[in-house]
Amino acid sequence: MQSISLTKAKIQTPRFRGGLIERGELEQRLGTALVRRRLVLLVAPAGYGKTAALSRQLQRLAPGCAVAWLTADEDDDLQRLLSHLIEALEPLDLPWRLAREAVLDLVVQGRLREAATALLNALDATDTAEGVIVLDDLHAVADPRVFEFLTELLEDLPQNWTLVIASRVEPPLALGRWRARREVAEFDETALSFSRKEVEDLWRHVTGEDDPEQADRLLARTQGWAAGLSLSLEAPKQSAATALKGPRHSRRHLFDYLASEVFERLPGEMQEFLLRCSVLPELTERRCEQISGSPHAARLLEDIERRRLFSSVLDSEELTLRLHDLFRDFLEERLRKAHPEEVPALLRRAAQGEADPLRRTLMYLRAGAWEEAEQCLTDVTASMLASDEGAQVIRIVEQFPTAMQASSPSLACARGLCAWSQYQYAKVRSEMAHAAAGFDASGRCDDAQRARAMQGLSMLFCGDMEEARRLSQAVRSRPMDLETETLSELLDFWYEGHHGPADGPGKHLAKVVDLLVQGGGSAALWFRCMARINKFINRPGVIAQIQRVIGGARAAAGEGHWPLQTYANLTEAWLLLWQGRMSELEAAFQRIEEDSQWLGQPAGLRIRLLTLRLMHQVACDHREAVRTTCGDIIEQASLLERSGELPLQHLSNAIRALAAIGDWPNVQRHLPALQADGGRENPNMRMIIRTVEAQLALHEGRTGEALAMLRELAATSAVVDTNSLDATVRTQLALAELADGSPPAAWRALAPLIERVAAGGNVGQVLLTGLPSLTQLALASWGSAAPEEGLAALHEWVETAKRFKADSNERPSDPTADHAGLSGRELEVLTLLAGGQSNKLIARSLDLSPHTVKRHVARILDRLDLASRMQAAAWYHTHVGMQKTGKGTGLTPEGF
């Protein structure tokens, strides 16, 4: 049976079997504080019974009171602590509006206030009368951001929630205001110490004798210190009252006492068992047998529990014990003195049987087993990235020795893969170059090839196309595994998209999909392959391959990997735009916006969504919206520039949109930034710049200059077409030829575009040239130069744009209208939610993951404009449940 997981161990409230007596005054004060105060502090040195007091009192809270427990440890930084806290809150079905990974990304970005707000909003919307969050052993945490975060959390903590902190030292929180308002309840060592009556009760409970004199002597020597009382009462009766020599005890004194009066009085078999098993965070029969080699692990664990050897019991299918920190520290110190040569091997053995990748890696690191730790991380990086746990990968990397972090190609590769998921292409480039060189030096050719392929892609996205091409050719000159070949085909897709031939992107994208399907590509690899492939949507064969990519990506994502699902939705939305399916596109926008919010609106995704929305606004001739969105894109582009992604492509999209609606002052304002770059190695960017310059010349009456540029551009625009670039060149050339008095030449420029749209039905490319230009063409005096069917097509384009503009202005305002936009799956989730089922039960009923159910709940709340599960259930009973009884709004489940 697998040992209890790291997360489960950290978020379980410890249970103490036997040995606890009634402590009426303390329990009454603590019980009252847990439901009436904003913050409860238990601050006292080790061994004062903080954990036991909390554990006992939480069991006595009123039914329905929500409790989340988290035991901190020295490996916790804010990301890790918050990740486990979110897991501890999971049984409460908080209505999160951000994915856990998005909340953790806010922490990585230093946006602690926003991260705290996400948690506060979820707590506030939770359907519970009272709630308690316990952070035990917080003294173990060194990351100062934890306390910054907790300060933010306390500031706006909902009135029905209480934060409890148990620590050996007072946490560095700004408590003056809360103390002045009497919103803090504090329990120090005086409050936690046993009283005279409690010591007498404890003596009677342990010894079976009523001896006030002995109890008084014990109290005088321990001052009510719980650990001292326990240690004394574990000693032989004749020395129980005199064993400890004073009210304050150093760690050294305590360890000496543990050795002489507790440990050395245990049977030899038990001593050796405890020493070796002290390297385990939790003790189970299988794990202890594996570590100690003892076939009697089950009996020894039961004996430990029976003796109450400073342990608590965790809920699990098998007996699982956690040793008290003091006792574990003593045992580990004793182990290192008695058997120093065994410690690395024991830690290795513990790591080998550990299921949690983080704890397994840390165990290897503690053992000094650097290679095993590195391999462990390499093995799990892909799956962790597929689960959006890149921040956790980086935290593991940072646990390696500094010198190894700097030299290891595997760690550089892990950092590079994490950077790719954050669109940090400059960092990907440097990390993968480092990785490739290191892999080459160690003879790991396949790994070096994969790293170079990633390096090449990142070079391309940083604008260094020729260097990327040379690197790709070098990769192709050597043997390639499936992943490297896939990435190399992807690089060629991009290069030929920018340089030609016209059919190059379609052929390479087909090969990419073939390889992904053939090799069972991981979600992470699909994710790497699909970013921005819509750029060449108008090239021969690309649309069919994009449809294959969408299907394959969704299959690879399954019910998880939300970034991949979101990119699949975003790519499909581009197809809808291209095909002129605007009503479906509006629905897609809502879903993608919700996905973006759920993921924390990462800058790379946000700007791509803004670009798609901008193109839709151009197609529908919403000119003010275009100007606003262009401003948002330019602002977002500056954020991406810091991560190494070339911002000029986003700026060019904004400038092209402004030109399409005829906003020439803003075109003139922003065009110099593009001209300053000059397109460098990117011929597509040079064409965009020349196209806008030609449009501007035509607008300013410089017809001859515009004609010269546009005629030159039209010779190659179809070969390197991106989005609607060729359509823009041809419509502008037609307008220039008309201005020059040559309708036949104008029609020759326009005819290939009309034929292409008629053949493929993809009217979106034409609509992106802008309604002003299309209207001019439709109203022009063509004479006999244009055939009737061609003119009819022009007029149909204009009418289509006007119809889309009118339709998009009609927005349903009632959240119950149009079935609130809920999908069939979302209605299924809502039905079960309204029936009182938890996320876990809903997941089981619908064969989904709990994480997916959580995402569906967030979408339901967003679409219904509600805050909590209780409100959602009420909405269901009003708008759907009543329909089942023949009443209500007329909505039916079948209509959703």
mmCIF file of C-alpha atoms in Angstrom, residues 385-388 523 553-566 598-599 848-849 851-852 855:
data_model
loop_
_atom_site.group_PDB
_atom_site.id
_atom_site.type_symbol
_atom_site.label_atom_id
_atom_site.label_comp_id
_atom_site.label_asym_id
_atom_site.label_seq_id
_atom_site.Cartn_x
_atom_site.Cartn_y
_atom_site.Cartn_z
ATOM 1 C CA LEU A 385 4.121 21.070 -16.645
ATOM 2 C CA ALA A 386 1.105 19.244 -18.080
ATOM 3 C CA SER A 387 -0.572 19.853 -14.717
ATOM 4 C CA ASP A 388 0.434 23.547 -14.791
ATOM 5 C CA ALA A 523 -0.101 17.601 -23.618
ATOM 6 C CA ALA A 553 -4.834 19.035 -28.602
ATOM 7 C CA ARG A 554 -8.217 18.540 -26.975
ATOM 8 C CA ALA A 555 -7.710 14.792 -26.887
ATOM 9 C CA ALA A 556 -4.259 15.226 -25.333
ATOM 10 C CA ALA A 557 -5.561 17.716 -22.753
ATOM 11 C CA GLY A 558 -8.431 15.474 -21.689
ATOM 12 C CA GLU A 559 -10.102 16.929 -18.622
ATOM 13 C CA GLY A 560 -6.930 18.716 -17.515
ATOM 14 C CA HIS A 561 -4.213 21.025 -18.872
ATOM 15 C CA TRP A 562 -6.360 24.147 -19.060
ATOM 16 C CA PRO A 563 -3.764 26.223 -20.947
ATOM 17 C CA LEU A 564 -3.821 23.685 -23.785
ATOM 18 C CA GLN A 565 -7.617 23.554 -23.802
ATOM 19 C CA THR A 566 -7.710 27.346 -23.869
ATOM 20 C CA TRP A 598 -9.369 31.201 -14.644
ATOM 21 C CA LEU A 599 -5.701 30.999 -15.635
ATOM 22 C CA LEU A 848 -14.508 14.012 -14.432
ATOM 23 C CA SER A 849 -11.582 15.178 -12.348
ATOM 24 C CA HIS A 851 -10.273 20.080 -10.859
ATOM 25 C CA THR A 852 -12.466 20.045 -13.978
ATOM 26 C CA ARG A 855 -13.588 24.919 -13.434
#
